[in-house]
Amino acid sequence: MDPHVPKLSVASVAKTCVAGGGLGCGIGCGLIAARTLSRLGKRTRSRAPDHGDSRKRTRNNHHALNVIKSCTLAGSGAAVTHRFVRNILSRVSRLRKITSPTAMATAALWMAFIPGGVIRESACLIFLSESLLAIGKMLLASHWLPQSDHYPVIIFTLSCYEIMKAWFYHPNTLPKEYVAWITSMSKTDQRLLRALRLMREEKAKIGEPFEGDFLQSYCQDNGQAREYGDPERGKMPCDRGFHYPLSCYGNASLRFRRAAQLTIPLYLFVHTLPRILFLRKTLRDPVKALKSILTSTTRSSLFLTTFITSIWMSVCAVRHIRTWYLKFNPSTDPAELDKYFDPRETWGPLLGCFVCGLCILFETQPRRYPLALYVLPRALASVYHRSGAPSHPNGDVLVLAASLSFLSYCAENRPKVANSWLTRVAKMTASATTL
């Protein structure tokens, strides 16, 4: 018998089952703890007292217990299945290259026992994004794609286009916390977003009355006359939709200043903390460390403030094209022009969704790749929800199984295209099954 074939015995299977169950139980407890801390943080920020009744607490406790039980069962089943499949396939020399991918795929099917929701979806999207990145590295290694340092910029720009487009028109395809964070950073009124979504879906048109007078109340709250929000009068002028009687450039500078007030303290803390943790290294050359902190903070702040400002500058730029056209063609009827030139007010927001991603060029090359990895799973989440995949039962489990199978193959046979942590996990799994 080949020594590399994992042995099966009652003791080894029991040991694998206990180890997998313990790992699954630990993951389940960690997820429940993270969820509890998140709820406590929200309650603390809102400063609202806890008036939850006993039924709600009991329901939450039952849900937490079910999650831990499901994770424990899935962990035990996945570990035993992985060991069993590796034992069977490793006996055939021709199948050894697909032994680990097949074992990983069959083990991942135990995720179906975990209640669907954020846990399964997040795991599915994270490993799917890792699979796509591994495919890209394989294409680069085989010279199907040219070598370039701009691929993180491309990934980030396309991901931001999908995320911001979803924020404008399909916010239900993004996590609620993420949507709330984007809205708070952009300081955008929900009534304006509602009008854009209605026109995008062709449920409302310029020149016809909207359902409700939310645009009129929006103008009134901004200190403008209510009639400027009447869609029957035509498109709302840019300077009538701002919070102050400002021009487009004044609005851009206001948004830039507000964003800078939020981002500079944030990034100053982010870039200063590592210097404090490694204080001995910082004290060797404090001037260089201070210069590095200020430079990194400036770059990161410019990145996020320009990201926020460029979206609305793009909207105003598209609307200015219409204004300039009417200025040089005074005989043109504005109502007739609006039938052909951006009738649904989508050109500006979509242009802004694309342009904002290019702001990553403010960041240094080493920072671009982590930022691209951060936004890619969120963009895939939006595509995943809009594709209708959640309506298929256990569709996320099948995607997860395929992704893990491919990544397991890459970790064992093409380690250069897989992330280092995936390679380490694959080696640990392989060594565990040969005990």
Short mmCIF file of C-alpha atoms in Angstrom, two decimals, residues 62-381:
data_model
loop_
_atom_site.label_atom_id
_atom_site.label_comp_id
_atom_site.label_asym_id
_atom_site.label_seq_id
_atom_site.Cartn_x
_atom_site.Cartn_y
_atom_site.Cartn_z
CA HIS A 62 -32.44 29.26 19.51
CA HIS A 63 -30.97 30.69 16.31
CA ALA A 64 -27.49 30.87 17.85
CA LEU A 65 -27.78 27.28 19.08
CA ASN A 66 -28.92 26.08 15.64
CA VAL A 67 -25.98 27.84 13.95
CA ILE A 68 -23.47 26.21 16.34
CA LYS A 69 -25.08 22.78 15.87
CA SER A 70 -25.10 23.16 12.09
CA CYS A 71 -21.46 24.31 11.97
CA THR A 72 -20.42 21.40 14.22
CA LEU A 73 -22.27 18.87 12.06
CA ALA A 74 -20.91 20.37 8.84
CA GLY A 75 -17.37 20.40 10.22
CA SER A 76 -17.50 16.75 11.30
CA GLY A 77 -19.12 15.59 8.07
CA ALA A 78 -16.75 17.60 5.87
CA ALA A 79 -13.65 16.29 7.69
CA VAL A 80 -14.72 12.63 7.49
CA THR A 81 -15.84 13.00 3.86
CA HIS A 82 -12.56 14.66 2.89
CA ARG A 83 -10.57 11.86 4.53
CA PHE A 84 -12.71 9.11 3.01
CA VAL A 85 -12.61 10.49 -0.55
CA ARG A 86 -8.83 11.03 -0.35
CA ASN A 87 -8.41 7.46 0.84
CA ILE A 88 -10.41 6.05 -2.08
CA LEU A 89 -8.98 8.19 -4.88
CA SER A 90 -5.36 8.04 -3.68
CA ARG A 91 -5.33 4.30 -4.35
CA VAL A 92 -5.54 4.98 -8.10
CA SER A 93 -2.34 6.55 -9.37
CA ARG A 94 -4.05 8.17 -12.37
CA LEU A 95 -6.47 10.04 -10.12
CA ARG A 96 -3.98 11.49 -7.67
CA LYS A 97 -3.92 14.90 -9.34
CA ILE A 98 -7.65 15.31 -8.82
CA THR A 99 -7.73 13.63 -5.41
CA SER A 100 -7.48 16.79 -3.33
CA PRO A 101 -9.86 18.90 -5.53
CA THR A 102 -12.50 16.16 -5.51
CA ALA A 103 -12.17 15.63 -1.76
CA MET A 104 -12.45 19.37 -1.13
CA ALA A 105 -15.52 19.70 -3.40
CA THR A 106 -17.38 16.82 -1.75
CA ALA A 107 -16.49 18.09 1.71
CA ALA A 108 -17.75 21.58 0.83
CA LEU A 109 -21.19 20.14 0.05
CA TRP A 110 -21.71 19.82 3.81
CA MET A 111 -22.16 23.61 3.84
CA ALA A 112 -25.74 22.86 2.78
CA PHE A 113 -26.45 21.92 6.42
CA ILE A 114 -25.59 25.43 7.57
CA PRO A 115 -28.61 27.80 7.43
CA GLY A 116 -28.49 29.96 4.32
CA GLY A 117 -27.70 33.62 4.65
CA VAL A 118 -24.70 35.84 5.14
CA ILE A 119 -22.38 33.02 6.28
CA ARG A 120 -22.73 30.83 3.21
CA GLU A 121 -22.96 33.72 0.81
CA SER A 122 -19.83 35.42 2.17
CA ALA A 123 -17.80 32.21 1.99
CA CYS A 124 -19.05 31.58 -1.54
CA LEU A 125 -18.12 35.05 -2.80
CA ILE A 126 -14.73 35.19 -1.08
CA PHE A 127 -13.56 31.89 -2.56
CA LEU A 128 -15.12 32.71 -5.94
CA SER A 129 -13.12 35.95 -6.07
CA GLU A 130 -9.97 34.02 -5.11
CA SER A 131 -10.70 31.56 -7.93
CA LEU A 132 -11.08 34.36 -10.47
CA LEU A 133 -7.79 35.91 -9.33
CA ALA A 134 -6.08 32.52 -9.63
CA ILE A 135 -7.43 32.14 -13.17
CA GLY A 136 -6.05 35.58 -14.00
CA LYS A 137 -2.62 34.61 -12.64
CA MET A 138 -2.69 31.41 -14.70
CA LEU A 139 -3.44 33.42 -17.84
CA LEU A 140 -0.56 35.74 -17.02
CA ALA A 141 1.80 32.82 -16.40
CA SER A 142 0.84 31.22 -19.72
CA HIS A 143 1.28 34.59 -21.52
CA TRP A 144 -2.37 34.75 -22.58
CA LEU A 145 -2.44 38.18 -20.94
CA PRO A 146 0.35 40.77 -21.11
CA GLN A 147 2.29 41.57 -17.94
CA SER A 148 1.17 44.87 -16.40
CA ASP A 149 0.98 46.63 -13.03
CA HIS A 150 -2.44 48.09 -13.85
CA TYR A 151 -4.57 44.98 -13.30
CA PRO A 152 -5.44 46.01 -9.70
CA VAL A 153 -6.63 49.36 -11.11
CA ILE A 154 -8.80 47.55 -13.69
CA ILE A 155 -10.27 45.19 -11.07
CA PHE A 156 -10.93 48.04 -8.65
CA THR A 157 -12.51 50.27 -11.32
CA LEU A 158 -14.84 47.56 -12.64
CA SER A 159 -15.76 46.46 -9.12
CA CYS A 160 -16.51 50.04 -8.05
CA TYR A 161 -18.61 50.53 -11.18
CA GLU A 162 -20.77 47.55 -10.21
CA ILE A 163 -20.95 48.54 -6.52
CA MET A 164 -21.86 52.19 -7.12
CA LYS A 165 -24.33 51.27 -9.85
CA ALA A 166 -25.96 48.90 -7.37
CA TRP A 167 -25.98 51.66 -4.73
CA PHE A 168 -27.75 54.00 -7.13
CA TYR A 169 -30.28 51.58 -8.61
CA HIS A 170 -30.25 48.20 -6.79
CA PRO A 171 -29.31 48.82 -3.13
CA ASN A 172 -30.95 45.55 -2.06
CA THR A 173 -28.12 43.63 -3.77
CA LEU A 174 -25.53 45.05 -1.35
CA PRO A 175 -25.18 44.53 2.43
CA LYS A 176 -27.29 47.03 4.37
CA GLU A 177 -24.30 48.22 6.41
CA TYR A 178 -22.31 48.86 3.24
CA VAL A 179 -25.17 50.83 1.67
CA ALA A 180 -25.58 52.88 4.86
CA TRP A 181 -21.83 53.63 4.95
CA ILE A 182 -21.77 54.82 1.32
CA THR A 183 -24.86 56.96 1.90
CA SER A 184 -23.42 58.55 5.03
CA MET A 185 -20.09 59.30 3.33
CA SER A 186 -21.73 60.80 0.23
CA LYS A 187 -24.33 62.82 2.22
CA THR A 188 -26.99 62.02 -0.38
CA ASP A 189 -30.69 62.52 0.26
CA GLN A 190 -32.79 59.39 -0.25
CA ARG A 191 -35.45 61.36 -2.14
CA LEU A 192 -32.97 62.21 -4.87
CA LEU A 193 -31.93 58.57 -5.15
CA ARG A 194 -35.58 57.54 -5.27
CA ALA A 195 -36.19 59.85 -8.23
CA LEU A 196 -33.17 58.43 -10.09
CA ARG A 197 -34.36 54.86 -9.48
CA LEU A 198 -37.90 55.61 -10.66
CA MET A 199 -36.61 57.17 -13.89
CA ARG A 200 -34.17 54.30 -14.43
CA GLU A 201 -37.03 51.79 -14.12
CA GLU A 202 -39.19 53.97 -16.41
CA LYS A 203 -41.80 54.31 -13.66
CA ALA A 204 -41.49 58.09 -13.95
CA LYS A 205 -40.55 60.48 -16.76
CA ILE A 206 -39.44 64.07 -17.02
CA GLY A 207 -42.40 66.16 -18.17
CA GLU A 208 -44.90 63.99 -16.33
CA PRO A 209 -45.93 64.15 -12.66
CA PHE A 210 -44.22 61.74 -10.27
CA GLU A 211 -46.09 59.67 -7.73
CA GLY A 212 -45.89 61.88 -4.66
CA ASP A 213 -44.29 65.29 -4.19
CA PHE A 214 -41.00 64.11 -2.66
CA LEU A 215 -38.91 66.16 -5.11
CA GLN A 216 -40.84 69.32 -4.24
CA SER A 217 -40.30 68.68 -0.53
CA TYR A 218 -36.62 67.98 -1.27
CA CYS A 219 -36.22 71.41 -2.87
CA GLN A 220 -38.15 73.05 -0.05
CA ASP A 221 -35.93 71.45 2.59
CA ASN A 222 -32.88 72.74 0.71
CA GLY A 223 -34.16 76.31 0.85
CA GLN A 224 -35.39 76.35 -2.75
CA ALA A 225 -38.82 77.00 -4.21
CA ARG A 226 -41.05 73.92 -4.41
CA GLU A 227 -41.77 74.38 -8.12
CA TYR A 228 -38.15 73.57 -9.00
CA GLY A 229 -38.87 69.99 -7.94
CA ASP A 230 -41.88 69.67 -10.22
CA PRO A 231 -40.91 67.21 -13.00
CA GLU A 232 -43.58 68.70 -15.29
CA ARG A 233 -41.41 71.84 -15.52
CA GLY A 234 -38.53 69.79 -16.94
CA LYS A 235 -35.21 68.72 -15.45
CA MET A 236 -34.25 70.20 -12.12
CA PRO A 237 -31.30 72.62 -12.48
CA CYS A 238 -28.13 71.49 -10.72
CA ASP A 239 -27.91 74.54 -8.49
CA ARG A 240 -31.49 73.94 -7.27
CA GLY A 241 -30.75 70.42 -6.07
CA PHE A 242 -27.91 71.33 -3.70
CA HIS A 243 -28.23 72.00 0.00
CA TYR A 244 -27.03 75.57 -0.53
CA PRO A 245 -27.37 78.01 -3.44
CA LEU A 246 -24.04 76.85 -4.88
CA SER A 247 -22.79 76.20 -8.38
CA CYS A 248 -21.66 72.75 -9.47
CA TYR A 249 -18.08 73.64 -8.58
CA GLY A 250 -19.17 75.01 -5.21
CA ASN A 251 -21.07 71.79 -4.50
CA ALA A 252 -18.01 69.73 -5.48
CA SER A 253 -15.74 71.75 -3.17
CA LEU A 254 -18.28 71.42 -0.34
CA ARG A 255 -18.45 67.65 -0.74
CA PHE A 256 -14.66 67.45 -0.99
CA ARG A 257 -14.27 69.44 2.23
CA ARG A 258 -16.85 67.36 4.10
CA ALA A 259 -15.24 64.13 2.94
CA ALA A 260 -11.78 65.38 3.92
CA GLN A 261 -13.01 66.14 7.44
CA LEU A 262 -14.06 62.49 7.76
CA THR A 263 -11.19 60.77 5.95
CA ILE A 264 -8.13 62.63 7.24
CA PRO A 265 -8.61 61.61 10.93
CA LEU A 266 -9.49 58.07 9.83
CA TYR A 267 -6.42 57.54 7.64
CA LEU A 268 -4.16 59.40 10.05
CA PHE A 269 -5.06 56.80 12.67
CA VAL A 270 -4.69 53.92 10.19
CA HIS A 271 -1.19 54.96 9.09
CA THR A 272 0.00 56.03 12.56
CA LEU A 273 -1.01 52.88 14.43
CA PRO A 274 1.65 50.61 12.80
CA ARG A 275 4.32 53.18 13.65
CA ILE A 276 3.23 53.14 17.29
CA LEU A 277 3.19 49.35 17.41
CA PHE A 278 6.73 49.23 16.01
CA LEU A 279 7.95 52.19 18.04
CA ARG A 280 11.58 51.08 18.22
CA LYS A 281 11.86 51.09 14.43
CA THR A 282 10.05 54.43 14.24
CA LEU A 283 12.42 56.11 16.71
CA ARG A 284 15.44 55.21 14.59
CA ASP A 285 14.42 57.83 12.06
CA PRO A 286 11.42 59.83 13.37
CA VAL A 287 11.60 62.42 10.59
CA LYS A 288 11.31 59.75 7.92
CA ALA A 289 8.48 58.07 9.83
CA LEU A 290 6.57 61.36 10.18
CA LYS A 291 7.05 62.10 6.48
CA SER A 292 5.80 58.63 5.57
CA ILE A 293 2.71 59.04 7.80
CA LEU A 294 1.81 62.43 6.30
CA THR A 295 2.40 61.26 2.73
CA SER A 296 0.35 58.08 3.16
CA THR A 297 -2.46 59.97 4.91
CA THR A 298 -2.58 62.56 2.14
CA ARG A 299 -2.66 59.92 -0.58
CA SER A 300 -5.39 57.87 1.08
CA SER A 301 -7.48 60.93 1.93
CA LEU A 302 -7.21 62.21 -1.65
CA PHE A 303 -8.27 58.79 -2.87
CA LEU A 304 -11.50 58.66 -0.86
CA THR A 305 -12.42 62.35 -1.10
CA THR A 306 -11.90 62.38 -4.87
CA PHE A 307 -13.86 59.11 -5.07
CA ILE A 308 -16.87 60.81 -3.45
CA THR A 309 -16.56 64.09 -5.32
CA SER A 310 -16.00 62.63 -8.79
CA ILE A 311 -19.38 60.89 -8.86
CA TRP A 312 -21.40 64.09 -8.56
CA MET A 313 -18.97 66.04 -10.72
CA SER A 314 -19.65 63.49 -13.48
CA VAL A 315 -23.39 63.98 -13.04
CA CYS A 316 -23.00 67.75 -13.36
CA ALA A 317 -20.64 67.37 -16.36
CA VAL A 318 -23.21 65.38 -18.32
CA ARG A 319 -25.95 67.85 -17.46
CA HIS A 320 -23.67 70.74 -18.51
CA ILE A 321 -23.36 69.23 -21.99
CA ARG A 322 -27.12 69.70 -22.34
CA THR A 323 -26.82 73.29 -21.07
CA TRP A 324 -24.01 74.13 -23.49
CA TYR A 325 -25.91 72.59 -26.39
CA LEU A 326 -28.97 74.74 -25.63
CA LYS A 327 -26.72 77.79 -25.27
CA PHE A 328 -25.21 77.37 -28.74
CA ASN A 329 -28.50 76.20 -30.29
CA PRO A 330 -31.10 78.58 -28.83
CA SER A 331 -33.76 77.46 -31.31
CA THR A 332 -33.82 73.95 -29.80
CA ASP A 333 -36.80 73.16 -27.58
CA PRO A 334 -35.51 71.87 -24.20
CA ALA A 335 -38.49 69.52 -23.85
CA GLU A 336 -37.72 67.93 -27.22
CA LEU A 337 -34.03 67.63 -26.39
CA ASP A 338 -34.82 65.85 -23.12
CA LYS A 339 -36.55 63.09 -25.08
CA TYR A 340 -33.24 62.07 -26.67
CA PHE A 341 -30.48 63.40 -24.41
CA ASP A 342 -30.32 61.31 -21.26
CA PRO A 343 -34.11 61.03 -20.83
CA ARG A 344 -33.81 58.81 -17.74
CA GLU A 345 -30.95 60.73 -16.05
CA THR A 346 -28.68 57.67 -16.13
CA TRP A 347 -25.67 58.86 -18.15
CA GLY A 348 -24.25 61.04 -15.37
CA PRO A 349 -24.53 58.50 -12.53
CA LEU A 350 -23.13 55.67 -14.69
CA LEU A 351 -20.21 57.85 -15.80
CA GLY A 352 -19.56 58.74 -12.15
CA CYS A 353 -19.65 55.04 -11.20
CA PHE A 354 -16.83 54.41 -13.66
CA VAL A 355 -14.74 57.53 -13.02
CA CYS A 356 -14.70 57.12 -9.23
CA GLY A 357 -12.81 53.84 -9.49
CA LEU A 358 -9.90 55.56 -11.23
CA CYS A 359 -9.21 57.47 -8.01
CA ILE A 360 -7.24 54.44 -6.83
CA LEU A 361 -4.36 55.90 -8.85
CA PHE A 362 -3.77 58.25 -5.91
CA GLU A 363 -2.73 55.21 -3.85
CA THR A 364 0.69 53.59 -4.07
CA GLN A 365 1.17 50.38 -6.03
CA PRO A 366 1.39 48.10 -2.94
CA ARG A 367 -1.93 49.47 -1.63
CA ARG A 368 -3.87 48.96 -4.85
CA TYR A 369 -3.93 45.16 -4.76
CA PRO A 370 -5.47 44.91 -1.22
CA LEU A 371 -8.07 47.53 -2.16
CA ALA A 372 -8.97 45.56 -5.29
CA LEU A 373 -9.32 42.39 -3.19
CA TYR A 374 -11.55 44.28 -0.75
CA VAL A 375 -14.11 45.47 -3.31
CA LEU A 376 -14.15 42.42 -5.62
CA PRO A 377 -16.29 40.16 -3.36
CA ARG A 378 -18.79 43.00 -2.86
CA ALA A 379 -19.09 43.52 -6.60
CA LEU A 380 -19.58 39.79 -7.06
CA ALA A 381 -22.29 39.92 -4.36
#
